[in-house]
DNA sequence: GGTGCAGTTCAAGCGGTCTTGAACTATATG
DNA sequence: CATATAGTTCAAGACCGCTTGAACTGCACC
């Protein structure tokens, strides 16, 4: 969790040559951004994906890649990849302002959808494979013959357990969808609907 | 190094140059054991913790550390540490047979409890911290003054979201507890009651 | 064309985790 | 006590994913 290292510090002298636009995160922003980063990391994503989304969301208006790079102290290449991931997942949106020549990126409000989506995907592929493996093991054990029946039984139970865990997981996803949809509504009400395109 | 031969499909165990030197593990066992290893890794534990538990569970009778070492092709030290972890979590039991001089380890049936327990723990400390961070960010933002009100609003919403996600998570834990308790009963019925001491 | 900036790609490096293997302790046995 | 075997500890190193930074493409304007 290196993110917490620089929440206190970051005392780099403001570069006089840097573009005048606030080159640096406010402390409260840094904390919030890192908090989201930690959550997102917890869910199996990259910490910086969460930080980027959080920054965009907090700012409320689209930023350029360069701005993100400066604010979060990331590398150019890194920002590019992070933005691509986030865009692919539909949690940020790439916009080009009429008179402008550069892309800007704005946060969609449903980070949750991304988490849910990837969890679903992971779960789908992963749990399917586990079940397939256990089924295969069972098949092999039967074919091999001379496997004590109590061991076969235990194998069977293992498969049962896997199925139940899978069910619980699906239920969770459904649940969270329901529970969170209310929050999303809240998000949409606010004064943050300035997504020009 | 360690012959995790789980690379590539496992349709047939005829992996040409697989290091099957120790080879006591039947192919179906290897698959099942690895499947559990994957699940457990998915939940944030060490893969080999899952493999050890699975082996002990499938065998149904307590094994010595040396046997585990050979069957799973692990190092002496590694097995020692893995067993200690598992025992601490209460998912295996250390037993000493009457006439014997060495410790043996037997699987408890509730791997699920361990997973749930650790999830709960992680969740507790972790989510608490996130909430604290967001609260702190809010405080700082207010103190700092001159923060645009719409940004403050968004920060607020972020905290709300965090709370909802937390609720969903708690619900999941409760759910899985309910859903899985049925399975545990199934486990307990079977012919696997071997707790000699 | 040439210059400059935005954006992408990817090999190399970094940092964190897991495993190993040897040194060590503990315990039983002759 | 000497020996042997079981079990523990931990520094060193393997391993693996993330980030970096430089080379590259693409585009706009002069």
Coordinates of C-alpha atoms (C1' of nucleotides) in Angstrom, one line a residue:
Chain A
X1 CA 0.0 0.0 0.0
X2 CA 2.4 2.6 -1.1
X3 CA -0.3 5.0 -1.7
X4 CA -0.4 5.9 1.9
X5 CA 3.2 6.8 1.9
X6 CA 2.8 10.0 0.0
X7 CA -0.5 11.2 1.5
X8 CA 1.6 13.1 4.1
X9 CA 4.5 14.0 1.9
X10 CA 4.3 15.1 -1.6
X11 CA 6.2 18.2 -0.7
X12 CA 7.7 18.7 -4.1
X13 CA 8.2 22.4 -4.7
X14 CA 5.7 23.5 -7.3
X15 CA 7.3 23.6 -10.6
X16 CA 7.4 27.2 -11.9
X17 CA 7.3 26.1 -15.5
X18 CA 4.4 23.7 -15.1
X19 CA 1.1 24.6 -16.7
X20 CA -0.6 27.0 -14.4
X21 CA -3.5 24.8 -13.8
X22 CA -3.4 23.4 -10.2
X23 CA -0.7 20.8 -10.6
X24 CA -1.3 19.0 -7.4
X25 CA -3.8 17.2 -5.4
X26 CA -5.4 18.7 -2.4
X27 CA -4.7 16.7 0.7
X28 CA -8.4 15.7 1.1
X29 CA -8.4 14.6 -2.5
X30 CA -5.4 12.5 -2.0
X31 CA -7.0 10.7 0.9
X32 CA -10.2 10.1 -0.9
X33 CA -8.5 9.0 -4.1
X34 CA -6.3 6.6 -2.2
X35 CA -9.3 5.2 -0.3
X36 CA -11.0 4.3 -3.5
X37 CA -7.7 2.9 -4.8
X38 CA -7.6 0.6 -1.8
X39 CA -11.2 -0.5 -2.3
X40 CA -10.6 -1.3 -5.9
X41 CA -7.4 -3.1 -5.1
X42 CA -9.3 -5.1 -2.6
X43 CA -11.7 -6.2 -5.3
X44 CA -8.9 -7.5 -7.4
X45 CA -8.2 -4.5 -9.7
X46 CA -5.3 -2.3 -9.9
X47 CA -5.0 0.3 -7.2
X48 CA -4.4 3.0 -9.8
X49 CA -7.4 2.2 -11.7
X50 CA -9.4 3.1 -8.7
X51 CA -7.4 6.3 -8.1
X52 CA -7.9 7.5 -11.6
X53 CA -11.6 6.9 -11.5
X54 CA -11.9 8.6 -8.1
X55 CA -10.0 11.7 -9.3
X56 CA -12.2 12.0 -12.3
X57 CA -15.3 11.5 -10.3
X58 CA -14.3 14.0 -7.7
X59 CA -13.3 16.7 -10.1
X60 CA -16.6 16.3 -11.9
X61 CA -15.3 17.5 -15.2
X62 CA -13.2 15.6 -17.8
X63 CA -9.5 15.8 -17.4
X64 CA -6.8 15.1 -19.9
X65 CA -4.3 12.3 -19.6
X66 CA -1.6 14.7 -18.9
X67 CA -3.5 16.2 -16.0
X68 CA -4.2 12.8 -14.5
X69 CA -0.5 12.0 -14.9
X70 CA 0.5 15.0 -13.0
X71 CA -2.2 14.9 -10.3
X72 CA -1.6 11.3 -9.5
X73 CA 2.1 11.2 -10.2
X74 CA 1.9 8.4 -12.7
X75 CA 3.8 7.7 -15.8
X76 CA 2.5 8.5 -19.2
X77 CA 2.4 5.0 -20.3
X78 CA 0.7 3.9 -17.2
X79 CA -2.0 6.5 -17.5
X80 CA -2.7 5.4 -21.1
X81 CA -3.2 1.8 -20.1
X82 CA -5.3 2.6 -17.0
X83 CA -7.6 4.8 -19.1
X84 CA -8.0 2.2 -21.7
X85 CA -9.0 -0.4 -19.1
X86 CA -11.4 2.0 -17.5
X87 CA -12.9 3.0 -20.7
X88 CA -13.3 -0.6 -21.9
X89 CA -15.2 -1.3 -18.7
X90 CA -17.4 1.6 -19.2
X91 CA -16.6 3.5 -16.0
X92 CA -15.1 6.4 -17.7
X93 CA -16.0 8.2 -20.9
X94 CA -13.7 9.7 -23.5
X95 CA -14.9 13.0 -24.7
X96 CA -13.6 15.7 -27.0
X97 CA -14.7 19.2 -26.4
X98 CA -15.9 21.1 -29.5
X99 CA -13.0 23.5 -29.8
X100 CA -10.4 21.3 -28.2
X101 CA -8.0 18.9 -29.8
X102 CA -7.2 16.6 -27.0
X103 CA -9.2 13.8 -25.5
X104 CA -10.6 14.3 -22.0
X105 CA -11.9 11.6 -19.7
X106 CA -14.9 11.9 -17.5
X107 CA -16.1 9.5 -14.8
X108 CA -19.2 7.6 -15.2
X109 CA -21.0 7.2 -12.0
X110 CA -21.2 3.4 -11.8
X111 CA -17.9 2.2 -10.6
X112 CA -20.0 -0.5 -9.0
X113 CA -21.1 -1.8 -12.3
X114 CA -17.5 -2.4 -13.2
X115 CA -16.8 -4.2 -10.0
X116 CA -19.9 -6.3 -10.4
X117 CA -19.1 -7.0 -14.0
X118 CA -15.7 -8.2 -13.4
X119 CA -16.7 -10.2 -10.5
X120 CA -19.3 -11.9 -12.6
X121 CA -16.8 -12.6 -15.3
X122 CA -14.2 -13.9 -13.0
X123 CA -16.7 -16.0 -11.2
X124 CA -18.1 -17.3 -14.4
X125 CA -14.9 -18.5 -15.8
X126 CA -13.3 -19.5 -12.6
X127 CA -16.1 -21.4 -10.9
X128 CA -16.9 -23.1 -14.1
X129 CA -13.4 -24.4 -14.3
X130 CA -13.4 -25.5 -10.7
X131 CA -16.5 -27.5 -11.3
X132 CA -15.2 -28.9 -14.4
X133 CA -12.0 -30.0 -12.6
X134 CA -13.9 -31.7 -9.8
X135 CA -16.1 -33.4 -12.3
X136 CA -13.1 -34.6 -14.2
X137 CA -11.5 -35.8 -11.0
X138 CA -14.6 -37.8 -10.3
X139 CA -14.6 -39.3 -13.7
X140 CA -10.9 -40.3 -13.5
X141 CA -11.4 -41.8 -10.1
X142 CA -14.2 -43.9 -11.3
X143 CA -12.3 -45.0 -14.4
X144 CA -9.3 -45.8 -12.3
X145 CA -11.3 -48.2 -10.2
X146 CA -10.2 -49.5 -6.9
X147 CA -10.7 -46.1 -5.3
X148 CA -12.1 -46.6 -1.8
X149 CA -15.7 -45.7 -1.8
X150 CA -15.3 -43.3 1.2
X151 CA -12.8 -41.2 -0.8
X152 CA -15.2 -41.0 -3.7
X153 CA -17.8 -39.9 -1.3
X154 CA -15.6 -37.1 -0.1
X155 CA -14.8 -36.0 -3.5
X156 CA -18.5 -35.9 -4.3
X157 CA -19.1 -33.7 -1.3
X158 CA -16.4 -31.4 -2.3
X159 CA -18.2 -30.9 -5.6
X160 CA -21.4 -30.2 -3.7
X161 CA -19.7 -27.6 -1.6
X162 CA -18.3 -25.9 -4.6
X163 CA -21.8 -25.7 -6.1
X164 CA -23.2 -24.2 -3.0
X165 CA -20.4 -21.6 -2.8
X166 CA -21.2 -20.8 -6.3
X167 CA -24.8 -20.3 -5.5
X168 CA -23.9 -18.0 -2.6
X169 CA -21.7 -16.0 -4.9
X170 CA -24.4 -15.5 -7.5
X171 CA -26.8 -14.5 -4.9
X172 CA -24.4 -11.9 -3.6
X173 CA -24.0 -10.4 -7.0
X174 CA -27.7 -10.2 -7.4
X175 CA -28.1 -8.8 -4.0
X176 CA -25.5 -6.2 -4.4
X177 CA -27.1 -5.2 -7.7
X178 CA -30.3 -4.5 -5.9
X179 CA -28.8 -2.9 -2.9
X180 CA -26.6 -0.6 -4.9
X181 CA -29.0 0.5 -7.5
X182 CA -30.5 2.7 -4.9
X183 CA -27.2 4.4 -4.5
X184 CA -26.7 4.9 -8.1
X185 CA -30.0 6.8 -8.2
X186 CA -28.6 9.1 -5.6
X187 CA -25.6 9.6 -7.6
X188 CA -27.6 10.7 -10.6
X189 CA -29.7 13.3 -8.9
X190 CA -26.8 15.5 -7.8
X191 CA -25.4 18.5 -9.4
X192 CA -22.8 16.5 -11.3
X193 CA -24.5 16.1 -14.6
X194 CA -22.3 18.2 -16.8
X195 CA -21.2 15.5 -19.2
X196 CA -20.9 17.5 -22.3
X197 CA -19.9 15.3 -25.1
Chain B
X1 CA 10.4 -26.3 -9.7
X2 CA 7.5 -27.7 -7.8
X3 CA 5.5 -29.7 -10.2
X4 CA 2.3 -27.8 -10.3
X5 CA 1.3 -29.4 -13.5
X6 CA -1.8 -27.4 -13.7
X7 CA -0.6 -25.6 -16.7
X8 CA -2.4 -26.6 -19.8
X9 CA -5.5 -28.7 -20.0
X10 CA -5.6 -31.7 -17.9
X11 CA -7.7 -34.0 -20.1
X12 CA -5.2 -36.7 -19.9
X13 CA -2.5 -37.1 -17.2
X14 CA 0.0 -38.2 -19.9
X15 CA 2.1 -35.1 -19.5
X16 CA 5.3 -36.3 -21.1
X17 CA 8.0 -34.8 -18.9
X18 CA 6.1 -34.0 -15.8
X19 CA 8.2 -34.5 -12.7
X20 CA 6.1 -37.3 -11.4
X21 CA 9.0 -38.7 -9.4
X22 CA 7.1 -38.8 -6.1
X23 CA 4.0 -39.8 -8.0
X24 CA 2.1 -41.2 -5.1
X25 CA -0.7 -38.8 -5.8
X26 CA -3.3 -40.4 -8.1
X27 CA -4.2 -38.2 -11.1
X28 CA -7.7 -37.7 -9.9
X29 CA -6.4 -36.6 -6.6
X30 CA -4.0 -34.2 -8.1
X31 CA -6.8 -32.5 -10.0
X32 CA -9.1 -32.3 -7.1
X33 CA -6.4 -31.0 -4.8
X34 CA -5.4 -28.4 -7.3
X35 CA -9.0 -27.3 -7.8
X36 CA -9.3 -26.6 -4.1
X37 CA -5.9 -24.9 -4.2
X38 CA -7.3 -22.6 -6.9
X39 CA -10.4 -21.8 -5.0
X40 CA -8.5 -21.0 -1.9
X41 CA -6.1 -18.8 -3.7
X42 CA -9.1 -17.0 -5.2
X43 CA -10.2 -16.2 -1.8
X44 CA -6.9 -14.7 -0.8
X45 CA -5.1 -17.6 0.8
X46 CA -2.1 -19.4 -0.3
X47 CA -2.7 -22.0 -2.9
X48 CA -0.8 -24.6 -1.0
X49 CA -2.9 -24.2 2.0
X50 CA -5.9 -25.3 0.0
X51 CA -3.9 -28.1 -1.5
X52 CA -2.9 -29.4 1.9
X53 CA -6.4 -29.3 3.3
X54 CA -7.8 -31.0 0.2
X55 CA -5.3 -33.8 0.4
X56 CA -6.1 -34.4 4.1
X57 CA -9.8 -34.2 3.4
X58 CA -9.7 -36.6 0.5
X59 CA -7.6 -39.1 2.3
X60 CA -9.9 -39.1 5.2
X61 CA -7.2 -40.2 7.6
X62 CA -4.5 -38.1 9.3
X63 CA -1.2 -37.9 7.4
X64 CA 2.2 -37.0 8.7
X65 CA 4.0 -33.9 7.6
X66 CA 6.5 -36.0 5.7
X67 CA 3.7 -37.7 3.7
X68 CA 2.2 -34.4 2.8
X69 CA 5.6 -33.2 1.8
X70 CA 6.0 -36.1 -0.6
X71 CA 2.5 -36.2 -1.9
X72 CA 2.3 -32.5 -2.8
X73 CA 6.0 -32.1 -3.5
X74 CA 6.5 -29.3 -1.1
X75 CA 9.5 -28.4 1.1
X76 CA 9.8 -29.5 4.6
X77 CA 9.7 -25.9 5.9
X78 CA 6.9 -25.0 3.8
X79 CA 4.7 -27.9 5.0
X80 CA 5.5 -26.9 8.6
X81 CA 4.3 -23.4 8.0
X82 CA 1.2 -24.4 6.0
X83 CA 0.2 -26.8 8.7
X84 CA 0.6 -24.3 11.4
X85 CA -1.6 -21.8 9.6
X86 CA -4.3 -24.3 8.9
X87 CA -4.2 -25.5 12.4
X88 CA -4.5 -22.0 13.8
X89 CA -7.5 -21.5 11.6
X90 CA -9.0 -24.6 12.9
X91 CA -9.4 -26.4 9.6
X92 CA -7.1 -29.2 10.4
X93 CA -6.4 -31.0 13.6
X94 CA -3.2 -32.3 14.9
X95 CA -3.5 -35.8 16.4
X96 CA -1.1 -38.3 17.8
X97 CA -2.1 -41.9 17.4
X98 CA -1.7 -44.0 20.6
X99 CA 1.3 -46.1 19.6
X100 CA 2.8 -43.6 17.4
X101 CA 5.5 -41.0 18.0
X102 CA 4.8 -38.5 15.2
X103 CA 2.1 -36.0 14.8
X104 CA -0.5 -36.5 12.2
X105 CA -2.9 -34.0 10.7
X106 CA -6.5 -34.6 9.8
X107 CA -8.9 -32.3 8.0
X108 CA -11.8 -30.7 9.7
X109 CA -14.8 -30.5 7.5
X110 CA -15.4 -26.8 7.6
X111 CA -13.0 -25.1 5.2
X112 CA -15.8 -22.8 4.6
X113 CA -15.7 -21.5 8.1
X114 CA -12.1 -20.5 7.6
X115 CA -12.9 -18.7 4.4
X116 CA -15.8 -16.9 6.0
X117 CA -13.8 -16.1 9.1
X118 CA -11.0 -14.5 7.2
X119 CA -13.3 -12.6 4.9
X120 CA -15.1 -11.2 7.9
X121 CA -11.9 -10.2 9.5
X122 CA -10.5 -8.6 6.4
X123 CA -13.7 -6.9 5.7
X124 CA -14.1 -5.5 9.2
X125 CA -10.7 -3.9 9.4
X126 CA -10.6 -2.9 5.9
X127 CA -13.9 -1.3 5.4
X128 CA -13.6 0.5 8.7
X129 CA -10.5 2.1 7.4
X130 CA -12.0 3.1 4.2
X131 CA -14.8 4.8 5.9
X132 CA -12.5 6.5 8.3
X133 CA -10.4 7.8 5.4
X134 CA -13.4 9.2 3.6
X135 CA -14.6 10.9 6.7
X136 CA -11.2 12.4 7.2
X137 CA -11.1 13.6 3.6
X138 CA -14.4 15.2 4.2
X139 CA -13.2 16.9 7.4
X140 CA -10.1 18.2 5.7
X141 CA -12.0 19.5 2.7
X142 CA -14.3 21.4 5.0
X143 CA -11.4 22.8 7.0
X144 CA -9.6 23.8 3.9
X145 CA -12.5 25.9 2.9
X146 CA -13.1 27.2 -0.6
X147 CA -13.8 23.7 -1.9
X148 CA -16.5 23.9 -4.6
X149 CA -19.7 22.6 -3.1
X150 CA -20.3 20.2 -5.9
X151 CA -17.0 18.5 -5.2
X152 CA -17.9 18.2 -1.6
X153 CA -21.2 16.7 -2.7
X154 CA -19.5 14.1 -4.7
X155 CA -17.2 13.2 -1.9
X156 CA -20.3 12.8 0.3
X157 CA -21.8 10.5 -2.3
X158 CA -18.6 8.4 -2.4
X159 CA -18.9 7.8 1.3
X160 CA -22.5 6.8 0.8
X161 CA -21.6 4.3 -1.8
X162 CA -18.9 2.8 0.5
X163 CA -21.5 2.3 3.1
X164 CA -23.8 0.6 0.8
X165 CA -21.2 -1.7 -0.5
X166 CA -20.3 -2.5 3.0
X167 CA -23.9 -3.5 3.7
X168 CA -24.0 -5.7 0.6
X169 CA -20.8 -7.4 1.8
X170 CA -22.2 -8.1 5.2
X171 CA -25.3 -9.4 3.7
X172 CA -23.3 -11.7 1.6
X173 CA -21.5 -13.1 4.5
X174 CA -24.7 -13.7 6.3
X175 CA -26.2 -15.3 3.2
X176 CA -23.3 -17.6 2.6
X177 CA -23.4 -18.7 6.2
X178 CA -27.0 -19.7 5.8
X179 CA -26.6 -21.2 2.4
X180 CA -23.5 -23.2 3.3
X181 CA -24.6 -24.5 6.6
X182 CA -26.8 -26.9 4.8
X183 CA -23.8 -28.3 3.0
X184 CA -21.8 -28.7 6.2
X185 CA -24.6 -30.9 7.5
X186 CA -24.1 -33.0 4.4
X187 CA -20.5 -33.2 5.2
X188 CA -21.1 -34.4 8.7
X189 CA -23.4 -37.2 7.8
X190 CA -21.0 -39.1 5.6
X191 CA -18.7 -41.9 6.4
X192 CA -15.9 -39.6 7.4
X193 CA -16.1 -39.4 11.1
X194 CA -12.6 -40.3 12.0
X195 CA -11.5 -38.2 14.9
X196 CA -9.4 -40.7 16.7
X197 CA -6.9 -39.4 19.1
Chain C
dG1 C1' 8.6 18.2 -45.1
dG2 C1' 9.5 19.4 -40.0
dT3 C1' 8.3 20.3 -35.4
dG4 C1' 5.7 19.4 -31.3
dC5 C1' 2.4 17.3 -28.6
dA6 C1' -1.0 13.4 -27.5
dG7 C1' -1.3 8.8 -27.1
dT8 C1' 0.3 3.7 -27.4
dT9 C1' 3.3 -0.2 -26.8
dC10 C1' 6.4 -3.1 -24.5
dA11 C1' 10.9 -4.7 -22.6
dA12 C1' 13.2 -4.0 -18.4
dG13 C1' 13.1 -3.0 -13.6
dC14 C1' 11.0 -2.8 -9.2
dG15 C1' 8.6 -4.4 -5.2
dG16 C1' 6.0 -7.6 -2.8
dT17 C1' 4.8 -12.5 -1.8
dC18 C1' 5.8 -17.4 -1.5
dT19 C1' 9.0 -21.2 -1.3
dT20 C1' 13.1 -23.2 -0.4
dG21 C1' 16.9 -25.3 2.1
dA22 C1' 20.0 -25.2 5.6
dA23 C1' 20.7 -24.4 10.4
dC24 C1' 18.5 -25.0 14.5
dT25 C1' 15.6 -27.0 18.4
dA26 C1' 13.0 -30.9 20.4
dT27 C1' 12.1 -35.5 21.4
dA28 C1' 12.7 -40.3 21.4
dT29 C1' 15.9 -44.4 21.6
dG30 C1' 19.9 -47.4 22.4
Chain D
dC1 C1' 25.6 -39.1 26.0
dA2 C1' 25.3 -40.0 21.0
dT3 C1' 22.4 -40.6 17.3
dA4 C1' 18.4 -40.2 14.6
dT5 C1' 14.3 -38.4 13.1
dA6 C1' 10.5 -34.8 13.5
dG7 C1' 9.5 -30.2 13.5
dT8 C1' 10.5 -24.9 13.3
dT9 C1' 12.6 -20.8 11.8
dC10 C1' 14.2 -17.5 8.6
dA11 C1' 17.4 -15.4 5.2
dA12 C1' 18.1 -15.9 0.3
dG13 C1' 16.2 -16.3 -3.8
dA14 C1' 12.4 -17.6 -7.2
dC15 C1' 8.4 -15.8 -8.9
dC16 C1' 4.9 -12.7 -10.6
dG17 C1' 2.4 -8.7 -11.5
dC18 C1' 2.7 -3.5 -11.8
dT19 C1' 5.0 0.5 -13.3
dT20 C1' 8.2 2.9 -15.8
dG21 C1' 10.4 5.2 -19.5
dA22 C1' 11.9 5.3 -24.0
dA23 C1' 10.8 4.3 -28.7
dC24 C1' 7.1 4.5 -31.5
dT25 C1' 2.7 6.1 -34.1
dG26 C1' -0.6 9.5 -35.2
dC27 C1' -2.3 14.1 -35.8
dA28 C1' -2.2 19.1 -36.3
dC29 C1' -0.2 23.2 -37.6
dC30 C1' 3.5 26.0 -39.7

